[in-house]
Coordinates of C-alpha atoms and ligand atoms in Angstrom, one line a residue:
M393 CA -37.9 -14.8 19.3
R394 CA -40.0 -13.5 16.4
G395 CA -39.6 -12.9 12.8
F396 CA -36.6 -15.0 11.8
S397 CA -38.0 -17.3 9.3
V398 CA -40.2 -15.1 7.3
C399 CA -39.6 -14.6 3.7
W400 CA -40.3 -10.9 3.1
S401 CA -40.9 -9.2 -0.1
G402 CA -39.7 -5.7 0.6
R403 CA -43.0 -4.3 -0.6
A404 CA -45.2 -5.3 2.3
L405 CA -44.1 -2.6 4.7
A406 CA -47.0 -1.2 6.7
A407 CA -45.0 1.8 7.9
P408 CA -41.8 2.8 6.1
V409 CA -39.9 3.3 9.4
R410 CA -40.4 -0.4 10.2
V411 CA -37.9 -1.5 7.7
L412 CA -37.6 -5.0 8.7
G413 CA -37.6 -8.3 7.0
W414 CA -35.7 -11.5 7.1
V415 CA -34.3 -13.4 4.3
A416 CA -34.0 -17.0 5.5
V417 CA -33.6 -19.6 2.8
L418 CA -35.5 -18.1 -0.1
T419 CA -36.9 -20.1 -3.0
F420 CA -36.6 -18.3 -6.3
S421 CA -38.5 -18.8 -9.5
A422 CA -36.8 -18.5 -12.8
M423 CA -38.7 -15.3 -13.3
Q424 CA -37.2 -13.8 -10.2
L425 CA -33.7 -14.9 -11.2
A426 CA -34.3 -13.3 -14.6
G427 CA -34.7 -10.1 -12.7
Q428 CA -38.4 -9.6 -11.9
A429 CA -38.2 -9.6 -8.2
T430 CA -37.4 -7.0 -5.7
S431 CA -35.3 -8.3 -2.8
G432 CA -36.1 -9.3 0.6
T433 CA -33.7 -7.5 2.7
L434 CA -32.9 -6.7 6.2
V435 CA -31.2 -3.3 6.3
L436 CA -28.8 -3.0 9.2
T437 CA -27.9 0.4 10.5
G438 CA -24.2 0.7 11.4
A439 CA -23.4 -2.7 9.9
D440 CA -19.7 -1.8 9.6
R441 CA -19.6 -1.3 13.4
R442 CA -20.4 -5.0 14.0
Q443 CA -18.2 -8.0 14.6
A444 CA -17.4 -9.1 11.1
T445 CA -15.3 -11.6 9.1
S446 CA -14.2 -10.0 5.8
L447 CA -14.8 -11.8 2.6
N448 CA -13.0 -9.2 0.6
G449 CA -10.1 -10.3 -1.5
E450 CA -9.8 -12.5 -4.6
W451 CA -12.9 -14.4 -5.8
A452 CA -12.9 -16.8 -8.7
S453 CA -14.9 -15.5 -11.6
I454 CA -16.7 -16.9 -14.6
V455 CA -18.1 -14.6 -17.3
D456 CA -21.5 -16.1 -18.4
P457 CA -23.2 -13.9 -21.0
Y458 CA -26.0 -16.4 -21.7
F459 CA -26.4 -17.3 -18.1
A460 CA -25.6 -21.0 -18.9
G461 CA -24.6 -21.5 -15.3
L462 CA -28.2 -21.1 -14.3
F463 CA -30.5 -21.9 -17.2
S464 CA -30.7 -25.0 -19.4
F465 CA -30.8 -25.0 -23.2
H466 CA -34.6 -24.7 -22.9
H467 CA -34.3 -21.9 -20.4
E468 CA -35.3 -23.9 -17.4
E469 CA -33.7 -23.1 -14.1
K470 CA -31.0 -25.7 -13.5
K471 CA -30.9 -27.8 -10.3
N472 CA -27.2 -28.4 -10.8
G473 CA -26.2 -24.8 -11.7
W474 CA -22.8 -23.4 -11.1
F475 CA -23.8 -22.3 -7.6
L476 CA -23.1 -25.9 -6.6
N477 CA -19.4 -25.4 -7.1
Y478 CA -19.3 -29.1 -8.2
K479 CA -15.9 -30.7 -8.4
A480 CA -15.7 -33.2 -11.2
K481 CA -14.9 -36.7 -10.2
P482 CA -13.3 -39.4 -12.4
G483 CA -16.1 -41.6 -13.8
D484 CA -18.9 -39.0 -13.5
P485 CA -21.6 -39.9 -16.0
F486 CA -21.8 -36.2 -17.1
P487 CA -19.3 -33.5 -18.0
T488 CA -18.6 -30.6 -15.6
E489 CA -17.9 -27.6 -17.8
Y490 CA -16.8 -25.1 -15.1
D491 CA -14.2 -25.2 -12.4
Y492 CA -13.8 -22.2 -10.1
A493 CA -10.4 -23.5 -9.0
K494 CA -9.1 -22.8 -12.5
A495 CA -11.1 -19.6 -13.2
P496 CA -9.5 -16.2 -13.3
K497 CA -9.8 -14.0 -10.2
L498 CA -11.6 -10.7 -9.5
K499 CA -10.9 -8.5 -6.6
V500 CA -13.7 -7.7 -4.2
P501 CA -14.6 -5.0 -3.6
G502 CA -14.2 -3.8 -7.1
D503 CA -16.1 -3.4 -10.4
W504 CA -15.1 -6.0 -13.0
N505 CA -14.8 -3.5 -15.8
T506 CA -11.6 -2.0 -14.7
Q507 CA -9.9 -5.2 -13.7
R508 CA -9.8 -6.9 -17.1
D509 CA -9.6 -5.2 -20.5
S510 CA -12.1 -7.6 -22.0
L511 CA -14.7 -6.7 -19.3
M512 CA -14.6 -2.9 -19.8
L513 CA -17.9 -2.9 -21.7
Y514 CA -19.3 -6.2 -20.4
E515 CA -22.9 -6.1 -19.4
G516 CA -24.3 -9.4 -18.3
P517 CA -24.1 -12.1 -15.6
M518 CA -20.9 -13.0 -13.8
W519 CA -20.3 -15.8 -11.4
Y520 CA -18.1 -15.3 -8.3
E521 CA -16.9 -17.9 -5.9
R522 CA -14.9 -17.8 -2.7
D523 CA -13.9 -20.4 -0.1
F524 CA -13.8 -19.5 3.6
T525 CA -13.6 -21.1 7.0
Y526 CA -16.0 -20.3 9.8
A527 CA -16.6 -21.3 13.3
P528 CA -20.3 -20.6 14.0
K529 CA -21.3 -19.9 17.6
E530 CA -24.4 -21.0 19.3
H531 CA -27.4 -18.6 19.6
T532 CA -25.9 -16.3 17.0
H533 CA -27.2 -15.1 13.7
V534 CA -24.8 -14.9 10.8
F535 CA -25.5 -12.6 7.9
L536 CA -23.7 -12.2 4.6
H537 CA -23.4 -8.5 4.3
V538 CA -23.0 -7.0 0.8
G539 CA -22.1 -3.3 0.6
A540 CA -23.4 -3.2 -3.0
A541 CA -23.7 -5.5 -6.0
N542 CA -24.6 -3.9 -9.4
Y543 CA -27.4 -4.5 -10.4
H544 CA -29.1 -7.9 -9.7
S545 CA -27.4 -10.4 -7.5
W546 CA -28.1 -13.8 -6.1
F547 CA -26.2 -15.7 -3.4
W548 CA -25.7 -19.3 -2.5
V549 CA -23.8 -20.6 0.5
N550 CA -22.6 -24.2 0.4
G551 CA -24.9 -24.7 -2.7
K552 CA -28.0 -23.3 -0.9
K553 CA -29.8 -20.2 -2.1
V554 CA -29.7 -17.5 0.6
C555 CA -30.9 -14.4 -1.2
G556 CA -31.5 -12.2 -4.2
H557 CA -31.2 -8.5 -4.4
E558 CA -32.0 -5.7 -6.9
G559 CA -30.4 -2.3 -7.0
G560 CA -26.7 -1.5 -7.5
F561 CA -25.9 1.0 -4.9
T562 CA -27.3 -0.1 -1.5
A563 CA -26.3 -2.6 1.1
F564 CA -28.2 -5.7 2.0
N565 CA -27.9 -8.8 4.2
C566 CA -28.8 -12.4 3.8
E567 CA -29.2 -14.6 6.8
V568 CA -26.9 -17.6 6.3
T569 CA -27.3 -19.1 9.8
P570 CA -29.1 -22.3 8.6
V571 CA -26.5 -23.1 5.9
I572 CA -23.2 -22.1 7.3
Q573 CA -21.1 -24.9 8.8
P574 CA -18.1 -25.3 11.1
G575 CA -14.9 -25.4 9.0
N576 CA -14.9 -25.1 5.3
N577 CA -17.6 -23.2 3.4
F578 CA -18.0 -21.6 0.1
V579 CA -20.1 -18.7 -1.2
V580 CA -21.2 -18.3 -4.8
A581 CA -22.7 -15.1 -6.2
A582 CA -24.2 -14.4 -9.6
V583 CA -24.2 -10.7 -10.4
D584 CA -25.9 -9.3 -13.5
N585 CA -25.5 -5.6 -14.6
T586 CA -27.7 -5.9 -17.7
R587 CA -29.6 -2.7 -18.1
H588 CA -33.4 -3.0 -18.3
E589 CA -36.1 -0.4 -19.0
D590 CA -37.8 -1.1 -15.7
N591 CA -34.7 -0.9 -13.6
V592 CA -33.8 2.0 -11.2
P593 CA -31.9 3.6 -12.8
T594 CA -33.2 2.7 -16.3
L595 CA -31.5 2.1 -19.7
E596 CA -29.9 5.6 -20.0
T597 CA -27.5 7.2 -17.6
D598 CA -24.5 9.3 -18.0
W599 CA -22.0 7.1 -16.1
W600 CA -20.3 3.8 -16.6
N601 CA -22.4 0.8 -15.7
Y602 CA -19.7 -0.7 -13.5
G603 CA -20.8 -4.3 -12.7
G604 CA -19.9 -6.7 -9.9
L605 CA -19.4 -6.8 -6.1
T606 CA -18.4 -3.2 -6.0
R607 CA -18.4 -2.8 -2.3
E608 CA -17.2 -4.8 0.7
V609 CA -18.6 -8.2 1.5
S610 CA -18.4 -9.7 5.0
L611 CA -20.1 -12.1 7.4
I612 CA -21.7 -10.3 10.3
E613 CA -22.5 -12.0 13.6
A614 CA -25.3 -10.9 15.9
P615 CA -26.9 -12.4 19.0
E616 CA -30.4 -13.9 18.9
A617 CA -32.1 -10.6 19.7
F618 CA -30.1 -7.7 18.3
I619 CA -30.3 -4.1 17.3
D620 CA -30.9 -3.8 13.6
Q621 CA -31.9 -0.2 13.2
Y622 CA -31.6 2.9 15.3
D623 CA -32.1 6.6 14.8
L624 CA -30.6 9.1 17.2
H625 CA -30.7 12.8 16.4
L626 CA -30.6 16.2 17.9
E627 CA -34.1 17.7 18.3
R628 CA -34.8 21.0 16.6
G629 CA -35.5 24.0 18.8
E630 CA -34.1 25.4 22.0
G631 CA -32.2 23.2 24.4
A632 CA -30.2 20.2 23.6
A633 CA -32.1 16.9 23.6
I634 CA -31.5 13.8 21.7
A635 CA -34.5 11.9 20.4
G636 CA -34.9 8.7 18.4
W637 CA -35.5 5.0 18.7
V638 CA -33.8 1.7 18.7
H639 CA -35.3 -1.4 17.1
V640 CA -34.4 -4.8 18.3
A641 CA -35.0 -7.7 16.0
G642 CA -36.2 -10.7 17.9
G643 CA -36.8 -8.6 21.1
A644 CA -39.7 -9.0 23.4
V645 CA -42.1 -6.3 24.8
G646 CA -40.5 -4.8 27.9
D647 CA -36.9 -5.7 27.0
K648 CA -34.5 -2.9 28.0
V649 CA -32.5 -0.8 25.6
E650 CA -29.7 1.6 26.8
V651 CA -27.9 4.4 25.1
A652 CA -24.9 6.2 26.5
I653 CA -22.7 9.0 25.4
P654 CA -19.9 8.7 27.9
E655 CA -18.1 12.0 26.9
L656 CA -21.2 13.9 27.8
G657 CA -22.1 11.8 30.9
A658 CA -25.4 11.1 29.1
H659 CA -27.3 7.9 29.6
A660 CA -30.9 6.9 28.8
S661 CA -32.9 3.7 28.9
A662 CA -36.2 2.6 27.6
T663 CA -38.2 -0.6 27.0
L664 CA -39.4 -2.2 23.8
G665 CA -43.0 -1.7 22.8
E666 CA -45.2 -3.9 20.7
D667 CA -43.3 -2.8 17.6
D668 CA -40.0 -4.0 19.0
R669 CA -38.9 -0.4 19.3
A670 CA -37.8 1.6 22.2
A671 CA -38.4 5.4 22.0
L672 CA -35.7 7.6 23.5
H673 CA -35.5 11.2 24.5
F674 CA -32.8 12.6 26.7
D675 CA -31.1 15.8 27.6
V676 CA -27.5 16.4 26.8
K677 CA -25.7 19.2 28.5
G678 CA -22.5 20.6 27.0
L679 CA -23.1 19.0 23.5
Q680 CA -20.9 20.5 20.8
P681 CA -23.2 20.5 17.7
W682 CA -21.7 18.9 14.6
S683 CA -20.9 21.5 11.9
P684 CA -18.5 21.8 8.9
E685 CA -16.3 24.0 11.2
T686 CA -16.4 21.6 14.1
P687 CA -17.3 18.1 12.9
K688 CA -17.4 16.8 16.5
L689 CA -18.2 13.1 16.7
Y690 CA -19.2 11.4 19.9
K691 CA -18.8 7.7 20.8
V692 CA -22.4 6.4 21.3
E693 CA -22.9 3.1 23.0
L694 CA -26.1 1.1 22.4
H695 CA -27.0 -1.9 24.4
A696 CA -29.9 -4.4 24.2
G697 CA -29.6 -7.6 26.0
A698 CA -26.6 -9.5 24.7
D699 CA -26.1 -7.0 21.9
S700 CA -24.1 -3.8 21.8
I701 CA -22.9 -1.4 19.2
D702 CA -20.5 1.5 19.5
E703 CA -21.1 4.3 17.0
L704 CA -19.3 7.5 16.2
M705 CA -22.0 10.1 15.7
G706 CA -22.4 13.8 15.3
F707 CA -25.5 15.7 16.3
R708 CA -26.9 18.7 14.5
T709 CA -30.2 20.1 13.4
V710 CA -31.3 21.2 9.9
E711 CA -34.5 23.0 8.9
T712 CA -35.8 25.7 6.6
R713 CA -37.2 29.1 7.5
G714 CA -38.8 30.8 4.5
T715 CA -36.0 30.7 1.9
E716 CA -33.2 30.0 4.4
I717 CA -31.6 26.7 5.3
L718 CA -30.7 26.6 9.0
L719 CA -27.9 24.5 10.4
N720 CA -28.0 24.3 14.2
G721 CA -30.5 27.2 14.0
K722 CA -28.3 29.5 11.9
P723 CA -28.6 30.4 8.2
I724 CA -26.0 28.6 6.1
F725 CA -25.0 28.8 2.4
L726 CA -24.0 25.5 0.9
R727 CA -20.7 25.9 -1.0
G728 CA -20.7 22.6 -2.7
V729 CA -19.6 20.5 -5.6
S730 CA -21.2 17.4 -7.2
V731 CA -19.3 14.1 -6.8
H732 CA -19.6 10.8 -8.6
A733 CA -18.4 7.6 -6.9
E734 CA -15.6 7.3 -9.4
A735 CA -12.2 6.3 -8.0
P736 CA -9.5 8.9 -8.4
Y737 CA -6.3 8.0 -10.3
R738 CA -7.3 4.4 -11.1
T739 CA -10.9 5.1 -12.3
G740 CA -13.6 2.5 -11.7
R741 CA -16.2 2.5 -8.9
A742 CA -14.9 4.1 -5.7
Y743 CA -15.1 2.1 -2.5
S744 CA -12.2 2.7 -0.1
D745 CA -11.4 5.2 2.6
K746 CA -8.6 6.4 0.5
D747 CA -10.9 7.1 -2.5
A748 CA -13.3 9.0 -0.2
E749 CA -10.5 11.0 1.4
T750 CA -9.0 11.9 -1.9
L751 CA -12.3 13.1 -3.4
L752 CA -13.6 14.8 -0.3
G753 CA -10.1 16.3 0.3
W754 CA -10.3 18.1 -3.1
A755 CA -13.8 19.3 -2.1
K756 CA -12.3 20.7 1.2
E757 CA -9.4 22.3 -0.8
L758 CA -12.0 24.1 -2.9
G759 CA -13.5 25.6 0.2
C760 CA -16.6 23.5 0.2
N761 CA -18.8 22.9 3.2
F762 CA -21.1 20.7 1.1
V763 CA -21.1 17.9 -1.4
R764 CA -23.8 16.5 -3.6
L765 CA -23.2 12.8 -3.8
A766 CA -24.7 12.1 -7.2
H767 CA -26.6 10.1 -8.6
Y768 CA -27.1 7.1 -6.2
P769 CA -26.3 6.4 -2.6
H770 CA -22.6 6.3 -2.1
D771 CA -20.5 4.0 0.0
E772 CA -20.6 4.1 3.8
T773 CA -16.9 5.0 3.7
M774 CA -17.8 8.2 1.9
L775 CA -20.4 9.1 4.5
R776 CA -18.0 8.3 7.4
A777 CA -15.4 10.5 5.7
A778 CA -17.9 13.3 5.3
D779 CA -18.8 13.1 9.0
R780 CA -15.1 13.2 10.0
M781 CA -14.1 15.9 7.5
G782 CA -17.1 18.2 8.1
L783 CA -18.9 18.1 4.7
L784 CA -22.6 18.4 4.5
V785 CA -24.1 15.8 2.2
W786 CA -26.9 15.6 -0.4
S787 CA -27.7 11.9 -0.7
E788 CA -29.5 10.8 -3.8
N789 CA -31.9 8.0 -4.8
P790 CA -31.0 6.7 -8.4
V791 CA -34.3 7.9 -9.8
Y792 CA -32.5 9.4 -12.8
W793 CA -33.9 10.8 -16.1
A794 CA -36.9 8.9 -17.6
L795 CA -37.9 5.8 -15.5
E796 CA -41.1 3.9 -16.2
F797 CA -43.0 6.2 -13.9
D798 CA -46.3 4.6 -14.6
N799 CA -45.1 1.2 -13.7
P800 CA -45.9 0.2 -10.0
K801 CA -43.1 -2.3 -10.1
V802 CA -40.6 0.4 -10.8
L803 CA -42.0 2.4 -7.9
A804 CA -41.6 -0.6 -5.7
K805 CA -37.9 -0.8 -6.7
A806 CA -37.3 2.9 -6.1
E807 CA -39.0 2.6 -2.7
Q808 CA -36.9 -0.4 -1.8
Q809 CA -33.7 1.4 -2.7
L810 CA -34.8 4.5 -0.7
D811 CA -35.6 2.3 2.3
E812 CA -32.1 0.8 2.1
E813 CA -30.5 4.2 1.6
I814 CA -32.2 5.8 4.6
G815 CA -32.1 2.6 6.7
T816 CA -28.3 2.3 6.4
S817 CA -27.2 5.9 6.5
R818 CA -29.7 7.8 8.7
N819 CA -27.3 8.3 11.5
H820 CA -24.7 10.3 9.6
A821 CA -24.7 13.9 10.8
A822 CA -23.2 14.9 7.4
I823 CA -26.4 14.0 5.5
I824 CA -28.9 16.9 5.5
L825 CA -30.8 16.4 2.2
W826 CA -32.4 13.3 0.8
S827 CA -32.7 13.8 -2.9
M828 CA -35.6 11.9 -4.6
A829 CA -34.6 12.3 -8.2
N830 CA -32.5 13.9 -10.9
E831 CA -33.8 15.7 -14.1
T832 CA -37.0 13.8 -14.5
P833 CA -39.5 14.6 -17.2
N834 CA -42.5 16.8 -16.1
T835 CA -45.4 14.4 -16.4
P836 CA -48.3 13.7 -14.0
A837 CA -47.1 10.1 -13.6
R838 CA -43.6 11.3 -12.7
T839 CA -44.9 13.8 -10.2
Q840 CA -47.1 11.3 -8.4
F841 CA -44.2 8.8 -8.4
I842 CA -41.8 11.2 -6.8
E843 CA -44.4 12.6 -4.4
T844 CA -44.9 9.0 -3.1
L845 CA -41.1 8.7 -2.6
A846 CA -41.0 12.1 -0.8
S847 CA -43.8 11.1 1.6
R848 CA -42.0 7.8 2.3
A849 CA -38.7 9.5 3.0
R850 CA -40.5 12.0 5.4
A851 CA -42.2 9.2 7.2
M852 CA -38.9 7.4 7.7
D853 CA -36.9 10.5 8.6
A854 CA -38.6 13.8 9.5
T855 CA -35.3 15.3 10.6
R856 CA -33.9 16.1 7.2
L857 CA -34.9 18.1 4.1
I858 CA -36.3 16.6 0.9
T859 CA -35.0 17.8 -2.4
A860 CA -34.7 16.8 -6.1
A861 CA -32.7 18.2 -9.0
L862 CA -35.3 19.7 -11.4
L863 CA -35.1 20.8 -15.0
V864 CA -35.8 24.5 -15.7
R865 CA -37.6 25.9 -18.7
A866 CA -36.6 29.0 -20.6
Q867 CA -38.6 31.9 -22.0
G868 CA -36.3 34.3 -23.8
N869 CA -33.6 35.2 -21.3
T870 CA -35.7 34.0 -18.3
K871 CA -35.3 30.7 -16.6
I872 CA -38.5 29.5 -15.1
V873 CA -38.6 27.1 -12.2
D874 CA -42.2 26.0 -12.0
D875 CA -42.0 22.2 -12.1
P876 CA -45.1 21.0 -10.1
L877 CA -42.8 18.6 -8.2
G878 CA -41.4 21.7 -6.4
K879 CA -44.5 21.5 -4.1
A880 CA -43.4 18.3 -2.6
L881 CA -39.8 19.5 -1.8
D882 CA -38.4 21.4 1.1
V883 CA -35.4 22.7 -1.0
I884 CA -35.6 23.1 -4.7
G885 CA -32.6 21.8 -6.7
V886 CA -32.2 22.9 -10.3
N887 CA -29.7 22.0 -13.0
E888 CA -28.8 24.3 -15.8
Y889 CA -26.0 24.4 -18.5
I890 CA -25.9 28.0 -19.7
G891 CA -22.8 28.3 -21.7
W892 CA -22.4 24.6 -22.5
Y893 CA -25.5 22.9 -23.8
E894 CA -27.2 26.2 -24.2
G895 CA -25.5 29.2 -25.8
H896 CA -22.4 30.9 -24.7
P897 CA -20.9 31.6 -21.3
E898 CA -21.9 35.3 -21.6
N899 CA -25.6 34.3 -21.9
A900 CA -25.5 34.0 -18.1
D901 CA -25.0 37.8 -17.8
V902 CA -28.4 38.5 -19.2
T903 CA -30.3 35.6 -17.6
Q904 CA -33.1 36.3 -15.2
W905 CA -34.7 33.8 -12.9
Q906 CA -38.4 33.3 -12.1
I907 CA -38.8 30.9 -9.3
D908 CA -42.4 30.0 -8.4
Y909 CA -41.6 28.6 -5.0
Q910 CA -40.6 30.6 -1.9
K911 CA -38.2 28.0 -0.8
P912 CA -34.4 27.7 -0.6
L913 CA -32.9 27.0 -4.0
I914 CA -29.7 25.0 -4.8
V915 CA -28.3 25.2 -8.3
S916 CA -27.4 21.5 -8.2
E917 CA -25.5 21.5 -11.5
F918 CA -23.8 23.8 -14.0
G919 CA -20.5 23.3 -15.8
A920 CA -18.7 22.7 -19.0
D921 CA -16.3 20.0 -20.4
A922 CA -12.5 20.8 -20.5
K923 CA -9.7 18.4 -21.2
A924 CA -7.0 18.9 -18.5
G925 CA -4.0 20.5 -20.2
L926 CA -5.8 21.6 -23.3
H927 CA -5.4 25.4 -23.6
G928 CA -6.8 28.0 -26.0
G929 CA -9.1 31.0 -26.1
E930 CA -11.9 31.4 -23.6
N931 CA -14.4 30.9 -26.3
E932 CA -12.8 27.7 -27.5
R933 CA -14.8 24.7 -26.3
W934 CA -13.1 21.8 -24.5
T935 CA -10.3 24.1 -23.2
E936 CA -9.6 24.8 -19.6
E937 CA -10.1 28.5 -20.4
Y938 CA -13.6 27.9 -21.8
Q939 CA -14.6 26.0 -18.7
A940 CA -13.2 28.7 -16.4
N941 CA -15.0 31.3 -18.4
V942 CA -18.3 29.5 -17.9
F943 CA -17.7 29.6 -14.1
R944 CA -16.7 33.3 -14.3
H945 CA -20.0 34.1 -15.9
Q946 CA -22.1 31.8 -13.8
L947 CA -21.1 33.1 -10.4
P948 CA -22.4 36.7 -10.7
M949 CA -25.6 35.3 -12.2
L950 CA -26.1 32.9 -9.3
N951 CA -25.5 35.8 -6.9
N952 CA -28.5 37.6 -8.3
I953 CA -30.9 34.7 -7.3
A954 CA -32.2 36.1 -4.0
Q955 CA -33.2 32.7 -2.7
L956 CA -30.0 30.8 -3.7
R957 CA -28.8 28.9 -0.7
G958 CA -26.4 26.5 -2.2
M959 CA -24.6 25.3 -5.3
S960 CA -22.9 22.1 -6.4
P961 CA -21.4 22.6 -9.9
W962 CA -20.9 19.6 -12.1
V963 CA -18.5 18.0 -11.3
L964 CA -15.6 17.4 -8.9
M965 CA -13.7 14.9 -11.1
D966 CA -13.9 13.6 -14.6
F967 CA -15.7 10.3 -14.8
R968 CA -16.2 7.5 -17.3
S969 CA -19.3 7.6 -19.4
P970 CA -19.9 5.7 -22.7
N971 CA -21.9 8.7 -23.9
R972 CA -18.7 10.7 -24.4
P973 CA -16.9 9.3 -27.4
L974 CA -15.1 12.4 -28.7
V975 CA -11.7 11.0 -29.6
G976 CA -8.7 12.8 -28.2
I977 CA -10.8 14.9 -25.9
Q978 CA -13.4 12.9 -24.1
D979 CA -12.3 9.3 -24.8
E980 CA -15.2 7.9 -22.9
F981 CA -15.0 10.4 -20.0
N982 CA -17.3 13.2 -19.1
R983 CA -14.8 16.0 -18.8
K984 CA -16.7 18.4 -16.7
G985 CA -14.5 17.7 -13.8
L986 CA -12.7 20.5 -12.0
V987 CA -10.0 17.9 -11.5
S988 CA -9.1 15.2 -14.1
D989 CA -9.4 11.6 -13.3
Q990 CA -5.6 11.7 -12.8
G991 CA -5.8 14.4 -10.2
Q992 CA -4.8 17.4 -12.4
K993 CA -6.6 20.6 -11.4
K994 CA -8.1 22.6 -14.2
Q995 CA -8.4 26.4 -14.2
A996 CA -12.0 26.4 -13.2
F997 CA -11.0 24.7 -9.9
Y998 CA -9.1 27.9 -8.9
V999 CA -12.0 30.2 -10.1
L1000 CA -14.4 28.3 -7.8
E1001 CA -11.9 28.0 -5.0
K1002 CA -11.3 31.8 -5.0
A1003 CA -15.1 32.5 -4.9
Y1004 CA -15.7 30.0 -2.1
K1005 CA -12.7 31.1 0.0
E1006 CA -13.3 34.8 -0.4
E1007 CA -17.1 34.1 0.1
T1008 CA -17.9 36.2 -3.0
V1009 CA -20.7 33.8 -4.0
G1010 CA -23.8 33.0 -2.1
K1011 CA -25.7 34.5 0.8
A1012 CA -27.0 32.5 3.8
E1013 CA -30.0 34.9 4.4
Ligands
GCB1480 C1 -26.8 16.4 -16.3 C2 -26.9 15.2 -15.5 C3 -25.5 14.6 -15.2 C4 -24.7 14.6 -16.5 C5 -24.5 16.1 -16.8 C6 -23.7 16.3 -18.1 O1 -27.7 17.3 -16.3 O2 -27.6 15.4 -14.3 O3 -25.7 13.3 -14.8 O4 -23.5 14.0 -16.3 O5 -25.7 16.7 -17.0 O6 -22.5 16.4 -18.1 O7 -24.3 16.4 -19.2

């Protein structure tokens, strides 16, 4: 058995596709705890298909703005920090100033901001604690699996450090095998959502900085040698063959891996090579390709020694031909909408099946076949819902606006988050586009930074298309798309706000487009704010009529862009943003939703629905 006790930095990957690393018991320095370190993470594909013990539910919580639970008065890391969950005893020669048993609770999954009024704007460290019982089995690994914790997080089990992680929107695992015990256990987490200039994303965003254990937390069991990552996809070209690989952590050269799709009578086996990977290639007769019209999912069984996983997977191909996007070999127009992971009706960070089904249900009602999941990787529940419901997905790395593009540490953070995004979600048929960035400034350092990410994404997954949402420049009435980053992309995304940030809705009627790339183009954002229920003239800002008017003028303009192959107007639902303080209208919400945060559809919803359902916007070829 190899590789289980290595402390891995997340940066030392020789080849991006070998996303492997083990966090055993890590030792942190105070610098790391202060947020300097990228994580050591094992990314599991299909983690939610494994035997798991949920740690969701109520956790004790302590708000700790000065991080007194970890640092002494001279800012030295404490040996008796609040991770010890120490229970004071009569006669102790020191005071114990915290007690999780008396502390207020927070629900996990869930951001803290929307659970307690006093935390709505809180940015800083928070302690979480939860007791649990466990019966460890022999020859089994146990991992603490965290769906996402925004932004920095550190975990201790039974008082021992198990891992630290950076990045608020991707899953990670900590191996807890050496510290978990039969019977009673406890886990303590410190989660810090303080914004820093060298974070990814950085100081400025246009969404709420929801903190906490925002996605599911569980304990996952796996045998000594187990499947950690796999990639199975339909090959491009004639004939139906599935290709890919299965990686077995702790496997040995020659170990057998088997994959079966019982419904198709398909079965393949291969053996592990030096890199602990088995390459697979097998024909599948009678396969129904996955598409928005027929989102057919097959049960796929993977076996390696004592380990097995059942996955539900769709199989389809995606590629470009000139300025076309081909799905299963046929040109397609992407009728989309952009979506934030904001929970409908209750607001806060979305995490549940219900949240996903409500949001994606509205997208289906609009007539969409595509969603841009902005501006960070969304929850696995969202991807599973998109697979089931037949919605193609643009998945996005949180490289948003102006990062420190000349800082190699920031690149490392973006790479780590990209590895985690692709590593966890590469088997969702719904995802066709990996987006590297949104609205980044056109500088040489930026271009190099994102080109590096694009090459990394291609090396990890050559089966999908690479995109980014670019800014456009204007010369008179002409919009020019000539950002040098376009060279590195398969599909060009552009954001524009004619009629909202620039001029009036009618300006769209006279706008011409000059696009310097003969590639498919997606207008990845356009839109206008409207408060649901506020009515007035079509030139009166903030009214539903104004927003609908923007859409009415945009659609014919978009139709004149010969290489337009998709659109994802901004945005499906109103979402919280501290940048939007206009009293009585915004009240800390970006109001560009076609639906309000309380589910009220605005007029623009129906304008877009009509265009999508009657197919009066967009051409596939
Ligand atoms: C944009 C950003 C998006 C904002 C939106 C807006 O260009 O990409 O994150 O929320 O504009 O409403 O200003």
